[in-house]
mmCIF file of C-alpha atoms in Angstrom:
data_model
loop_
_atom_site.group_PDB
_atom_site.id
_atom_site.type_symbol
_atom_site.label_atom_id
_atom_site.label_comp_id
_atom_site.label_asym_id
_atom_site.label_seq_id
_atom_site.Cartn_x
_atom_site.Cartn_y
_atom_site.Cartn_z
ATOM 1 C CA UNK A 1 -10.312 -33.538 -116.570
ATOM 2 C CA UNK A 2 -8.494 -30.198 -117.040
ATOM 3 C CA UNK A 3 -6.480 -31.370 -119.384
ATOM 4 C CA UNK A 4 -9.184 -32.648 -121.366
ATOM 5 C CA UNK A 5 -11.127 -29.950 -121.001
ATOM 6 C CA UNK A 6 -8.537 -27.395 -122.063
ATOM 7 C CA UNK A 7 -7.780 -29.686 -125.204
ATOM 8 C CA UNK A 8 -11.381 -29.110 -125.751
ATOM 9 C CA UNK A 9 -11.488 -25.610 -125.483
ATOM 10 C CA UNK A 10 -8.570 -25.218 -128.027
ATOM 11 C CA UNK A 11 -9.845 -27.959 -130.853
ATOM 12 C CA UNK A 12 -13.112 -25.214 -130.618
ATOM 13 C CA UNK A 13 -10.926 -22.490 -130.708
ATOM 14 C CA UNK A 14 -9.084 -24.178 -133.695
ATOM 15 C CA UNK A 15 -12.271 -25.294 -135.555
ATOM 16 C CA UNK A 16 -13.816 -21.487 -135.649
ATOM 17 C CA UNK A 17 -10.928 -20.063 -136.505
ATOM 18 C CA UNK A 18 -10.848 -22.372 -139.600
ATOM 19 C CA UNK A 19 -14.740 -21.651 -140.218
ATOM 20 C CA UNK A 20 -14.230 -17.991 -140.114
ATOM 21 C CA UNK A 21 -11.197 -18.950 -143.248
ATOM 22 C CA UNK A 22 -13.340 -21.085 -145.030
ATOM 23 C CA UNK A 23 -16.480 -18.253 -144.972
ATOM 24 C CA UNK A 24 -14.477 -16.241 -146.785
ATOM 25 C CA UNK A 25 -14.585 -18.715 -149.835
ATOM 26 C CA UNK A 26 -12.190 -21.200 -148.877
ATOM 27 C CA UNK A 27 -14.160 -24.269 -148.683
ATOM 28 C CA UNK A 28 -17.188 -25.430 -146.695
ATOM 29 C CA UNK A 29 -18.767 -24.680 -144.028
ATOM 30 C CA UNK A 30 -20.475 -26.013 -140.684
ATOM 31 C CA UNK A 31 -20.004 -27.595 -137.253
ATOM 32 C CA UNK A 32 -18.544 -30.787 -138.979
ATOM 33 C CA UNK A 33 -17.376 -30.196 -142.379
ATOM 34 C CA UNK A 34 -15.698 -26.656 -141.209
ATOM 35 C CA UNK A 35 -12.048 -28.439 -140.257
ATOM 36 C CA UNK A 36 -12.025 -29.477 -143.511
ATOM 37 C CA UNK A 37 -9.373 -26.991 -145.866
ATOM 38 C CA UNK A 38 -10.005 -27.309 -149.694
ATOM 39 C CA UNK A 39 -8.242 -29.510 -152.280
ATOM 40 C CA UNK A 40 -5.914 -26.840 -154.215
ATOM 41 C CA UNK A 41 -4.070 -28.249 -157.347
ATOM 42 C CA UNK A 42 -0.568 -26.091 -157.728
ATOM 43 C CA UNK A 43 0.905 -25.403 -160.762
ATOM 44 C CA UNK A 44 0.210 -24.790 -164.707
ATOM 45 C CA UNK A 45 0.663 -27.750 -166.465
ATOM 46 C CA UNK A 46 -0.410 -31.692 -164.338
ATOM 47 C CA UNK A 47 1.937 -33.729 -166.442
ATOM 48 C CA UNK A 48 4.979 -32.172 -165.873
ATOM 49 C CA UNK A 49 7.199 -32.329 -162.140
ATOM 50 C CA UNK A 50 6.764 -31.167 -159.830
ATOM 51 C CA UNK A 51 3.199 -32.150 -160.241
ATOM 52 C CA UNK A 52 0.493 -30.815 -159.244
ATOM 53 C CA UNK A 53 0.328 -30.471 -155.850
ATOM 54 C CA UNK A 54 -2.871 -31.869 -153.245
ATOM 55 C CA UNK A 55 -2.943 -30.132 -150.351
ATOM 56 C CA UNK A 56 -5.502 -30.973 -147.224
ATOM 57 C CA UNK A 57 -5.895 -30.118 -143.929
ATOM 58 C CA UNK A 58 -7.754 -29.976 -140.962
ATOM 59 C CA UNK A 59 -7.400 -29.611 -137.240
ATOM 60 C CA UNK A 60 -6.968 -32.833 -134.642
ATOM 61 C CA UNK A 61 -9.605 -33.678 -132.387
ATOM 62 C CA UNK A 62 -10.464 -35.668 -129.355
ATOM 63 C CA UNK A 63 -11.710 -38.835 -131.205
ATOM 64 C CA UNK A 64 -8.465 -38.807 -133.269
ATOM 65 C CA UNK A 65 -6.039 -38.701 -130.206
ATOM 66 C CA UNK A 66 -5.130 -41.275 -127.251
ATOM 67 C CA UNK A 67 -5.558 -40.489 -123.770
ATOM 68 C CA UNK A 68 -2.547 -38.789 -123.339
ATOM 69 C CA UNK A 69 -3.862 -36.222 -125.918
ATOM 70 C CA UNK A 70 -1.108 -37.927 -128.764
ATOM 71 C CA UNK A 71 -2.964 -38.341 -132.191
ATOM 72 C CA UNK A 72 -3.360 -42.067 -133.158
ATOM 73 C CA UNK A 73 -0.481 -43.119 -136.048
ATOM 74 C CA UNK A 74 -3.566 -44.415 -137.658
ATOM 75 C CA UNK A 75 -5.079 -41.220 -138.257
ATOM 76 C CA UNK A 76 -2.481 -39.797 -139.633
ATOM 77 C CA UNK A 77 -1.602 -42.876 -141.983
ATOM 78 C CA UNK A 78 -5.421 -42.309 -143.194
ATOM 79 C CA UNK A 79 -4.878 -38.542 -143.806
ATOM 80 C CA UNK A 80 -1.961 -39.637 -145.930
ATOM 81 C CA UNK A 81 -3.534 -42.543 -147.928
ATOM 82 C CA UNK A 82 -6.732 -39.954 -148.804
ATOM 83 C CA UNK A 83 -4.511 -37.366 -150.216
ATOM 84 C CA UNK A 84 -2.466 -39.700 -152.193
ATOM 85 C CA UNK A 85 -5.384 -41.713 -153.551
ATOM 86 C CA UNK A 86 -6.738 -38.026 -154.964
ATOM 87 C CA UNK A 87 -3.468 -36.564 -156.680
ATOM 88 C CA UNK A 88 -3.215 -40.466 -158.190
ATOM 89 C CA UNK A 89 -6.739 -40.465 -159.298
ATOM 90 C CA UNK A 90 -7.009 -37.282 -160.676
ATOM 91 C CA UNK A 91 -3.435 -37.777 -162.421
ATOM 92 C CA UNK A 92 -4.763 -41.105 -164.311
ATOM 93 C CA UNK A 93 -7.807 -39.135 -165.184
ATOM 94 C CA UNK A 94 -5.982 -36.279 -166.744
ATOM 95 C CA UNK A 95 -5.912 -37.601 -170.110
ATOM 96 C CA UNK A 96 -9.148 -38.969 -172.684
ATOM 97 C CA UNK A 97 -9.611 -42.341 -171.868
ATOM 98 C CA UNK A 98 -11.376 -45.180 -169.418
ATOM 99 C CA UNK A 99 -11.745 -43.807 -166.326
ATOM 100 C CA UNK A 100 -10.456 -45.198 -163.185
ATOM 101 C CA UNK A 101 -9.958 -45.271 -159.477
ATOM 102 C CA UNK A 102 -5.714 -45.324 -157.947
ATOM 103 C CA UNK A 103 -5.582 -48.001 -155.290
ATOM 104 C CA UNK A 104 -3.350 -48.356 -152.778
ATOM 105 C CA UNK A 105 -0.901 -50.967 -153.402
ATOM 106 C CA UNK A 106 2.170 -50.370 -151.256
ATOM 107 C CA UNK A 107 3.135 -48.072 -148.660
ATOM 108 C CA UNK A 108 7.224 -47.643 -148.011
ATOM 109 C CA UNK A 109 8.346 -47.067 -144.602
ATOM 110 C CA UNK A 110 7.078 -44.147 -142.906
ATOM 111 C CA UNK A 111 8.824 -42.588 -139.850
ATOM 112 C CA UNK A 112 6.723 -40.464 -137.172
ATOM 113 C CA UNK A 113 8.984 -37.586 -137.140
ATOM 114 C CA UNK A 114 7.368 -35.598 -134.041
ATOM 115 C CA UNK A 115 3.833 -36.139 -132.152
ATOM 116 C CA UNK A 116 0.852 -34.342 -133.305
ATOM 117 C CA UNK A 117 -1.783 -33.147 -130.641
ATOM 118 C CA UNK A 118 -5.477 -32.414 -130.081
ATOM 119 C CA UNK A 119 -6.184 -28.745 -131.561
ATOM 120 C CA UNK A 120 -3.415 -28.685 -133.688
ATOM 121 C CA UNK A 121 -4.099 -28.054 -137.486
ATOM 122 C CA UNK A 122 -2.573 -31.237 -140.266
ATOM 123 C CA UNK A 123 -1.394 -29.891 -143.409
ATOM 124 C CA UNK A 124 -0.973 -32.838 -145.930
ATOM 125 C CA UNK A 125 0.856 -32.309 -149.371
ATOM 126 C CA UNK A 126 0.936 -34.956 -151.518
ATOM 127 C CA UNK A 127 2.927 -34.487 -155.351
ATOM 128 C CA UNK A 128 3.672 -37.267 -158.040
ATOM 129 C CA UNK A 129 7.709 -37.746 -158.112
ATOM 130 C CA UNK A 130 7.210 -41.206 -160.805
ATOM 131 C CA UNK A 131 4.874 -42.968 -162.760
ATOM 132 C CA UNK A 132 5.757 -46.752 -164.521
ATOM 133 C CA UNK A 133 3.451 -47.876 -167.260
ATOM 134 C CA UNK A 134 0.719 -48.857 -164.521
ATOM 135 C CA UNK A 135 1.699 -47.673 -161.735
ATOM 136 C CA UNK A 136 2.239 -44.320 -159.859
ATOM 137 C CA UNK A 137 4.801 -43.021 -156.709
ATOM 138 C CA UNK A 138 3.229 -40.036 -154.181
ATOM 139 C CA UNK A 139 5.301 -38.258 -152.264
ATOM 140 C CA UNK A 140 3.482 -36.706 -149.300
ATOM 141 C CA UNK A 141 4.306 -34.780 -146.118
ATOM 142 C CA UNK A 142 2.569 -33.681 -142.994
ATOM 143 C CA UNK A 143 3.154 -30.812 -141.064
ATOM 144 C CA UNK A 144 1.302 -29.855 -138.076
ATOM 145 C CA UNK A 145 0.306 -26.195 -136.852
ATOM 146 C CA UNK A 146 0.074 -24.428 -134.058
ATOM 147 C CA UNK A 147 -2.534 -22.368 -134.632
ATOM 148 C CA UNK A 148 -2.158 -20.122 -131.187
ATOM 149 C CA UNK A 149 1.093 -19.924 -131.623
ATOM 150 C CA UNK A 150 1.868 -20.023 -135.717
ATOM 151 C CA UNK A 151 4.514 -22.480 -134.962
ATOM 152 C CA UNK A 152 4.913 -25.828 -137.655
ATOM 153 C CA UNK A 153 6.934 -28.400 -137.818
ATOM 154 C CA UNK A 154 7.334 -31.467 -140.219
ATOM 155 C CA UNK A 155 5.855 -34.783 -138.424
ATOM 156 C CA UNK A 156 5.662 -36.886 -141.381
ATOM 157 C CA UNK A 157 7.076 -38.322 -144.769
ATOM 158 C CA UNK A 158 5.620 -41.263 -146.770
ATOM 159 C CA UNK A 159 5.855 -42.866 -150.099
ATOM 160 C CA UNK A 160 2.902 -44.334 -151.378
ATOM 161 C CA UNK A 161 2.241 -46.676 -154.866
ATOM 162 C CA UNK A 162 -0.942 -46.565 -156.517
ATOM 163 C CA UNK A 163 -2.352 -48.250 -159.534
ATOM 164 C CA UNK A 164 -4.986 -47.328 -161.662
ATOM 165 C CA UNK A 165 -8.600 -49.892 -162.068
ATOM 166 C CA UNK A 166 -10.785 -49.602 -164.531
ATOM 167 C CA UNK A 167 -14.388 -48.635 -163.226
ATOM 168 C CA UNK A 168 -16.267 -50.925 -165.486
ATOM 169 C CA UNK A 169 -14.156 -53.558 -164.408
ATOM 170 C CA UNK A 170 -12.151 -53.358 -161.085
ATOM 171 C CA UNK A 171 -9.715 -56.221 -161.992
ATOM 172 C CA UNK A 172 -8.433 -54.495 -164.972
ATOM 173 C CA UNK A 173 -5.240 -52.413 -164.272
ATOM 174 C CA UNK A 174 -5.179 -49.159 -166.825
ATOM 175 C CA UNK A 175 -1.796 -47.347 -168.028
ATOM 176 C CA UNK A 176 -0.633 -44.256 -166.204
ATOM 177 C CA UNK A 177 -0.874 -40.933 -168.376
ATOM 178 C CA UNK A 178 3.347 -40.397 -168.471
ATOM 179 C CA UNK A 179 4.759 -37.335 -166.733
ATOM 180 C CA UNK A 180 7.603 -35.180 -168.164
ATOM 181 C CA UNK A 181 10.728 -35.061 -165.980
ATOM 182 C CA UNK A 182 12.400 -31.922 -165.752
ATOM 183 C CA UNK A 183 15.891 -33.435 -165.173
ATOM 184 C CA UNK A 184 17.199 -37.288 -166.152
ATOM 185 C CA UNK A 185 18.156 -38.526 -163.054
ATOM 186 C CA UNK A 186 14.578 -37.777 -161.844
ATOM 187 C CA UNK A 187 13.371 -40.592 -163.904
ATOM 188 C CA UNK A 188 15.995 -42.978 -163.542
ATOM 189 C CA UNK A 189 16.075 -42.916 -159.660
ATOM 190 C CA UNK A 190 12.146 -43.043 -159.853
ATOM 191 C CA UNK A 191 12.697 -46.350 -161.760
ATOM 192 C CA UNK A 192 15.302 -48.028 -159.515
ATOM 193 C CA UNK A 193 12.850 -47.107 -156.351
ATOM 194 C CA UNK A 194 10.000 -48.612 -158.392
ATOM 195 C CA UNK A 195 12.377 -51.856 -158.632
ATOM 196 C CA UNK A 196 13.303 -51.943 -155.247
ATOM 197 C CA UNK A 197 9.666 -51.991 -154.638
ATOM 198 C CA UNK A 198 8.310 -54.794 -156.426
ATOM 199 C CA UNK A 199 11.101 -57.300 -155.738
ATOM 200 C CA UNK A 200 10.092 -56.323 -151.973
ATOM 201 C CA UNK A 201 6.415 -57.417 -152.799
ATOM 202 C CA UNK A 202 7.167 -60.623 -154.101
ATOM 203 C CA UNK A 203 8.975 -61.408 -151.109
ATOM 204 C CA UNK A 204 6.732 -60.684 -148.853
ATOM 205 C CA UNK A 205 3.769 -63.241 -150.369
ATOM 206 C CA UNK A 206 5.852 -66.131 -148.834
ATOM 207 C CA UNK A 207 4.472 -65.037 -145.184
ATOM 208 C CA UNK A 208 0.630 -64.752 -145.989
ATOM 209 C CA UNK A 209 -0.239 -68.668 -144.799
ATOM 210 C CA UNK A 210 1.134 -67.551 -141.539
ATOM 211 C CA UNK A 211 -1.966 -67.017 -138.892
ATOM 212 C CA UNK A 212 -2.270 -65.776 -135.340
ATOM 213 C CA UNK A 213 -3.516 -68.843 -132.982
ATOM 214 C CA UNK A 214 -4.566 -67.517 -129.719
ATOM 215 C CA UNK A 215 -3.161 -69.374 -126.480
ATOM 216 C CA UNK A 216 -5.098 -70.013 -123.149
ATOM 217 C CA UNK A 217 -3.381 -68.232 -119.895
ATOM 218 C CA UNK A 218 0.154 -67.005 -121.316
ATOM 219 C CA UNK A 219 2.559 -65.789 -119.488
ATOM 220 C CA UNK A 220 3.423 -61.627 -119.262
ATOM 221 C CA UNK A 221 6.213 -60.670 -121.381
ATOM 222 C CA UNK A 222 5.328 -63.553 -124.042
ATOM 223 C CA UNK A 223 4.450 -63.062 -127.497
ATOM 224 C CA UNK A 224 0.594 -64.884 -126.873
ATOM 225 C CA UNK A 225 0.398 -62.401 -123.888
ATOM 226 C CA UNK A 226 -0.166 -59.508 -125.555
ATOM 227 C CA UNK A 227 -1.338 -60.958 -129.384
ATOM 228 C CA UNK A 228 -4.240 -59.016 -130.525
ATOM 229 C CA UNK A 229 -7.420 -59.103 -133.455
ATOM 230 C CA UNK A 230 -9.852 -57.238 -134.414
ATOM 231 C CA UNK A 231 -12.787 -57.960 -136.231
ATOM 232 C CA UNK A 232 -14.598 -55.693 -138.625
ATOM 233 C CA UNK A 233 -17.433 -55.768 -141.223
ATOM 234 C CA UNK A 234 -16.734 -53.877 -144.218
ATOM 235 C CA UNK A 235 -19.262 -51.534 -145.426
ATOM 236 C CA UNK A 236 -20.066 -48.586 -147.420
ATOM 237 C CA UNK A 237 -18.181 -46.424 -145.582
ATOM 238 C CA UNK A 238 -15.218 -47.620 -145.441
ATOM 239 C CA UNK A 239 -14.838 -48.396 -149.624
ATOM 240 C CA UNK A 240 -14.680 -46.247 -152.865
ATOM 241 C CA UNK A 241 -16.543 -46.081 -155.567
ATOM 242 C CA UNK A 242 -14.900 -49.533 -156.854
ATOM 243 C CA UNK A 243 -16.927 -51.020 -153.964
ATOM 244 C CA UNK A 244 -13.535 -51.853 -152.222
ATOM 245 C CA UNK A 245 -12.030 -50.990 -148.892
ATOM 246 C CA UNK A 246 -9.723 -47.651 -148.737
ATOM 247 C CA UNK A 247 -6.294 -48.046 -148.138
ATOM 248 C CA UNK A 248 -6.140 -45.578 -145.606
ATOM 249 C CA UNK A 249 -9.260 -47.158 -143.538
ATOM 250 C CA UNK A 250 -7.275 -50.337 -143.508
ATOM 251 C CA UNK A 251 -4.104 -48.629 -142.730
ATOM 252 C CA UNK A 252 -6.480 -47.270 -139.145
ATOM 253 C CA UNK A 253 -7.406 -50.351 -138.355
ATOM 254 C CA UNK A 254 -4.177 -52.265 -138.591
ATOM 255 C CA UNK A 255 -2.018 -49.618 -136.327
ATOM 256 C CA UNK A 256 -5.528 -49.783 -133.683
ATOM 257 C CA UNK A 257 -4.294 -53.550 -133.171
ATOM 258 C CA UNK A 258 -0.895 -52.460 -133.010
ATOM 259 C CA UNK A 259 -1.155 -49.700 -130.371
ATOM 260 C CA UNK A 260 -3.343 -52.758 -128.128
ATOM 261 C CA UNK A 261 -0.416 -55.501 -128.766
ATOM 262 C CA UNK A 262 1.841 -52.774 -127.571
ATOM 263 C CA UNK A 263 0.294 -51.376 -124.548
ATOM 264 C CA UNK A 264 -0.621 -54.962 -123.629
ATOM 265 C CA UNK A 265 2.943 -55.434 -123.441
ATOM 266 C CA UNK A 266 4.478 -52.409 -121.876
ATOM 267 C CA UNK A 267 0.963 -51.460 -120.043
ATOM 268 C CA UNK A 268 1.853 -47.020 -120.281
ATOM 269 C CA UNK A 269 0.969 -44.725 -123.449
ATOM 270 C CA UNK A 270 2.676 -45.733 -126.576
ATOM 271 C CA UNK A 271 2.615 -44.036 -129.819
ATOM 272 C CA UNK A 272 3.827 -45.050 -133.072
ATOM 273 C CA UNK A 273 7.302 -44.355 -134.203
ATOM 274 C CA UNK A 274 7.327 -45.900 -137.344
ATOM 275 C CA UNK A 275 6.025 -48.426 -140.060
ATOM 276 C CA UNK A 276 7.726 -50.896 -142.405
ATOM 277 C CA UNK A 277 6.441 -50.989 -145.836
ATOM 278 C CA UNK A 278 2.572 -51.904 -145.577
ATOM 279 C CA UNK A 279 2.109 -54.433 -148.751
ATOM 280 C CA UNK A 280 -1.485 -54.749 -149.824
ATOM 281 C CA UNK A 281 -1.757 -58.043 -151.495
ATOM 282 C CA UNK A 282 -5.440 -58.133 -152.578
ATOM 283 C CA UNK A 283 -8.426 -55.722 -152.849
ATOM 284 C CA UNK A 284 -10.904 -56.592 -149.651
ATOM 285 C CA UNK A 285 -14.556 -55.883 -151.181
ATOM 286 C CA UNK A 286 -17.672 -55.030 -149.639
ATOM 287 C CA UNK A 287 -19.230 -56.822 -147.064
ATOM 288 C CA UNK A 288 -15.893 -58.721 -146.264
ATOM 289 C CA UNK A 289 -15.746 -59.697 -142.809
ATOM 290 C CA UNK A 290 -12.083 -58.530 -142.245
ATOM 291 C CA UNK A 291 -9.619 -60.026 -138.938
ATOM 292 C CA UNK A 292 -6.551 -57.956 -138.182
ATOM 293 C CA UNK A 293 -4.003 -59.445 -136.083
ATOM 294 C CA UNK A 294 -1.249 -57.946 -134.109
ATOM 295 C CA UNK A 295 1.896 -60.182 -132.748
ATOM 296 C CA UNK A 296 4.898 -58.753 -131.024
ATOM 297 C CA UNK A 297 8.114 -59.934 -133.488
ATOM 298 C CA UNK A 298 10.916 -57.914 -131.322
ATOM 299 C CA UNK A 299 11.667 -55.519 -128.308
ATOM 300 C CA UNK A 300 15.055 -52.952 -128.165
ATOM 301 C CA UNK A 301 15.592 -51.264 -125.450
ATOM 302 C CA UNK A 302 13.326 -48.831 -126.000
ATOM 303 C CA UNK A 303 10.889 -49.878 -128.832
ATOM 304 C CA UNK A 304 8.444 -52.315 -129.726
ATOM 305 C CA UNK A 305 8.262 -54.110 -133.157
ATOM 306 C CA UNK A 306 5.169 -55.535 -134.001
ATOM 307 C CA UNK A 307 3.257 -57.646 -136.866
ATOM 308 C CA UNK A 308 0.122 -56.828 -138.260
ATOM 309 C CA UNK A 309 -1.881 -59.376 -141.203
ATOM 310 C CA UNK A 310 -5.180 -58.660 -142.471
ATOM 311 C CA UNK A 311 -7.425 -61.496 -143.531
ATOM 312 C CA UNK A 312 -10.273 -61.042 -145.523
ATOM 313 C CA UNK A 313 -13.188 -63.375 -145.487
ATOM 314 C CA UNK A 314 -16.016 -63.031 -148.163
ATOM 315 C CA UNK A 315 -19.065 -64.348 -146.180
ATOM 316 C CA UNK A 316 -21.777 -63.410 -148.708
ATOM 317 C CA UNK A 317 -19.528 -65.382 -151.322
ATOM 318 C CA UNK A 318 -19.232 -68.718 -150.714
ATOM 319 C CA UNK A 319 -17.329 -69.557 -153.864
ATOM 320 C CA UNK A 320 -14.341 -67.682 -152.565
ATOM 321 C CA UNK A 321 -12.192 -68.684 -149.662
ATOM 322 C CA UNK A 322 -10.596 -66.397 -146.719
ATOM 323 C CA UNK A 323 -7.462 -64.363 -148.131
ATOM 324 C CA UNK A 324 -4.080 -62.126 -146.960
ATOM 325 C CA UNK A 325 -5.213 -58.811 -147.762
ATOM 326 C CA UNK A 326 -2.246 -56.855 -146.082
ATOM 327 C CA UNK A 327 0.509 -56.978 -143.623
ATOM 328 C CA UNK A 328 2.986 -54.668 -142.323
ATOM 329 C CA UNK A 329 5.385 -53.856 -139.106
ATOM 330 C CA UNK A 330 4.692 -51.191 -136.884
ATOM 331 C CA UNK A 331 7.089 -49.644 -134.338
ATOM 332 C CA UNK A 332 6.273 -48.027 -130.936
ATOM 333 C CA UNK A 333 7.469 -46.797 -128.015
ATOM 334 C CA UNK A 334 6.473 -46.553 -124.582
ATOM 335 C CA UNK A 335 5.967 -42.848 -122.890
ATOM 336 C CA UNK A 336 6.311 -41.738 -119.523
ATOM 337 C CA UNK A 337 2.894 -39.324 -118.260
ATOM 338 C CA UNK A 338 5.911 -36.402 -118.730
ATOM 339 C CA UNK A 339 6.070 -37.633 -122.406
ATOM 340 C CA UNK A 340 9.841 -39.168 -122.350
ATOM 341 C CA UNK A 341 10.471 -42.626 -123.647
ATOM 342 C CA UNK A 342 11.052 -45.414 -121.324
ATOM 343 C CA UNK A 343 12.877 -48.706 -120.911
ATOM 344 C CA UNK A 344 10.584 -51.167 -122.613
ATOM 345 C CA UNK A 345 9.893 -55.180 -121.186
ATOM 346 C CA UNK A 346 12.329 -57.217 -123.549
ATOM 347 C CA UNK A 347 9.902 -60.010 -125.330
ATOM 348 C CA UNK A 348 10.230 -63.572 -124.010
ATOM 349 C CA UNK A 349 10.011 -65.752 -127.331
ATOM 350 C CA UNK A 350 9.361 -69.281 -126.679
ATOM 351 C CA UNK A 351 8.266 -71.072 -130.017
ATOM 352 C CA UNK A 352 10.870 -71.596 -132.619
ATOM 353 C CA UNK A 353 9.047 -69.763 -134.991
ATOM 354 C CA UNK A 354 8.926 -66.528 -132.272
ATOM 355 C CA UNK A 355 12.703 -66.784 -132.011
ATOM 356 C CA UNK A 356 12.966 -66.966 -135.738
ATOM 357 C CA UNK A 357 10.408 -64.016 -135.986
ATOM 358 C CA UNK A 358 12.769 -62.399 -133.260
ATOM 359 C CA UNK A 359 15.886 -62.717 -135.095
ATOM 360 C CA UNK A 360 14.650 -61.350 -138.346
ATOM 361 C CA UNK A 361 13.322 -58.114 -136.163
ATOM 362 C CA UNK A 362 16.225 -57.934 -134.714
ATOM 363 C CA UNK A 363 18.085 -57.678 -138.048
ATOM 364 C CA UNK A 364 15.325 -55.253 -139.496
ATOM 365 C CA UNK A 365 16.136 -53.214 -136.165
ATOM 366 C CA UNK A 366 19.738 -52.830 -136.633
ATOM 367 C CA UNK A 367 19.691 -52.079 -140.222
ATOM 368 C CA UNK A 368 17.809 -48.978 -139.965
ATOM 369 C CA UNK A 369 19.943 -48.121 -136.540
ATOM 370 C CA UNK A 370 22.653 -48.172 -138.808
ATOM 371 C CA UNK A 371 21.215 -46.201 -141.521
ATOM 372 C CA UNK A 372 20.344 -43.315 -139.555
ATOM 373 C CA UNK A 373 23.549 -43.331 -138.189
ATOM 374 C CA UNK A 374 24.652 -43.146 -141.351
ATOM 375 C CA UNK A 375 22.724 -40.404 -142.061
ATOM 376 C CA UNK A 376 23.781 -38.317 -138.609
ATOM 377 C CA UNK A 377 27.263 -38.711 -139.493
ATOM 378 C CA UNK A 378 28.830 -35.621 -140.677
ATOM 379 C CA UNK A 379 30.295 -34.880 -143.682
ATOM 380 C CA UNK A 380 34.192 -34.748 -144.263
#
C-alpha cells in the first residue's frame, strides 16, 4: 500500500508539473488530456532525411503498469505504433494527391532496453529513415524521464513498416511521396532492410492454419498448462478512420496474453524483454470479434519465449470466414520482488509439434545470443 501510494503521489506530482508546461502554450490542458506533450514536426523541409521528426510524450500511470509498478511492454509497443502511424500519415499526405491513412504492416524486433515505471515521463521520437514505392520504414525511440530527478535513459528502439490506403477505398494501397537521401548508402541499406523484410513476411504465412486447442487438466510446466486467449470485440475505439483496428491496440492486446502465458508458467512478475518481428497479415475491421492466443514455444535459463496469433472473426459478415490477422514472439523474464531476474521452469514439450516448436525457439534463441555477443565483442 505504500508503495502504491507513493507511486501515486509522484504520477500527480508528474502530471501537474506537465500541466503547468503545457499552460504556458505547449499543448492541452486538464485532469486527463494534461500528460499529453504536443506533436512537434522538426526540421525545414519533410521530404528530405532526416525527416521530420514526431515527438510525443507523456507520463506513466497506474493503469499502464503491473503490480510491481513495471509499465506493461504493451503500452509501450502502443506509444510506439501511434507515433509511427502519424509521421507515416502525415509523410504520404505531404504531397497533392488521394489522401490516405499508413497502416501498420510489420513491426521488426524490438528489444526492452531498461524498465519504465509509474510517474516517469515517455518521450517517443519517431523519423522516416526509407520509403519503397508503397511502403514506408519509422525509426522510433523511447526514452523515459525522471522528472524528480532530470535523469533519462534510452528504454526502447523499434522499426516499424507502414503502407499507405486510400480513404475512399481501404483496399487500395497508394505510392509513397519519395524522400531525398542525403548520402547513397542511406538508400541502398534502406532497400536491402526493406528486402529482408518482405521475404520474412512471406515466410511467415505458412504458420497462420496453426490454432491453439485448449487441453483439460495439464500438467505444470507443459505447454497446455499455461496456453492463454483472449477475446475481444472490436469497436470504435480501438480503429482509425479506415474503420480498422490500430496496430498499436493490437500490439496491447497480444503482449496482455503474453505476460498471462508467462506468469502462468513461472507464477512471479515478468516483464517483457523483447519481441520478434510482429507480421500483420490482414486488416481486422470493425465489429470483428478478435481471439488472441498465447503458447509457450521455448524456456532458457532465464527467459521465456512465447507465441502469440490473432484471429479475426467477422460475425456481422457472414460471407467472410475467420482469418490470421497477426502473430508474433514475445520474450520475458521472470523478476524477483528485489527486481533481479531469476532461474525460469524449463518447458516440458510433449507433442511433436511442441518439440518442433521448441527446437525452432531454441534456434531463434541462440541466434540472437550470438549476435549480441557479437556486438559486445571489442574491437581489434
Amino acid at each position: 500500500m505504500k508503495l502504491l501510494a507513493r507511486a501515486l503521489r509522484l504520477c500527480e506530482f508528474g502530471r501537474q508539473a506537465s500541466s503547468r508546461r503545457l499552460v504556458a502554450g505547449q499543448g492541452c490542458v486538464g485532469p486527463r488530456r494534461g500528460c499529453c506533450a504536443p506533436i512537434q514536426v522538426v526540421g525545414p523541409r519533410a521530404d528530405v532525411l532526416p525527416s521530420g521528426a514526431c515527438i510525443t510524450g507523456r507520463i506513466m500511470r497506474p493503469d499502464d503498469a503491473n503490480v510491481a509498478g513495471n509499465v506493461h511492454g504493451g503500452t509501450i509497443l502502443k506509444m510506439i505504433e501511434e507515433a509511427g502511424a502519424i509521421i507515416s500519415t502525415r509523410h504520404c499526405n505531404s504531397q497533392n494527391g488521394e489522401r490516405c491513412v499508413a497502416a501498420l504492416a510489420r513491426v521488426e524486433r524490438t528489444d526492452f532496453l531498461s524498465p519504465m515505471c509509474i510517474g516517469e515521463v515517455a518521450h517517443v521520437s519517431a523519423e522516416i529513415t526509407y520509403t519503397s514505392k508503397h511502403s514506408v520504414e519509422v525509426q522510433v525511440n523511447v526514452m523515459s524521464e525522471n522528472i524528480l530527478t532530470g535523469a533519462k535513459k534510452l528504454t526502447n528502439k523499434a522499426t516499424l513498416w507502414y503502407v499507405p490506403l486510400s480513404l475512399k477505398n481501404v483496399d487500395k494501397v497508394l505510392e509513397v511521396p519519395p524522400v531525398v537521401y542525403s548520402r547513397q548508402e542511406q538508400e541502398e541499406e534502406g532497400r536491402k532492410r526493406y528486402e529482408a523484410q518482405k521475404l520474412e513476411r512471406m515466410e511467415t504465412k505458412w504458420r497462420n492454419g496453426d490454432i491453439v486447442q485448449p487441453v483439460l487438466n495439464p500438467e505444470p510446466n507443459t505447454v497446455s498448462y499455461s496456453q492463454s486467449s483472449l477475446i475481444h470485440l472490436v469497436g470504435p475505439s480501438d480503429c482509425t478512420l479506415h474503420g480498422f483496428v490500430h496496430g498499436g491496440v493490437t500490439m496491447k492486446l497480444m503482449d496482455e496474453v503474453a505476460g498471462i502465458v508467462a506468469a502462468r508458467h513461472c507464477k512471479t512478475n515478468i516483464v517483457t524483454a523483447s519481441v520478434d518481428a510482429i507480421n500483420f497479415h490482414d486488416k481486422i475491421r470493425k465489429g470483428c470479434v478478435i481471439t488472441i492466443s498465447g503458447r509457450m514455444t521455448f524456456t532458457s535459463n532465464k527467459s521465456m519465449e512465447i507465441e502469440v496469433l490473432v484471429d479475426a472473426d467477422p460475425v456481422v459478415d457472414s460471407s467472410q470466414k475467420r482469418y490470421r490477422a497477426a502473430s508474433a514472439f514475445f520474450t520475458y523474464v521472470s523478476l524477483s520482488q528485489e527486481g533481479r531476474s531469476l532461474p525460469v521452469p524449463q518447458l516440458v514439450p510433449e507433442t511433436e509439434d511442441e518439440k518442433k516448436r521448441f527446437e525452432e525457439g531454441k534456434g531463434r534463441y541462440l541466434q540472437m545470443k550470438a549476435k549480441r555477443q557479437g556486438h559486445t565483442e571489442p574491437q581489434p
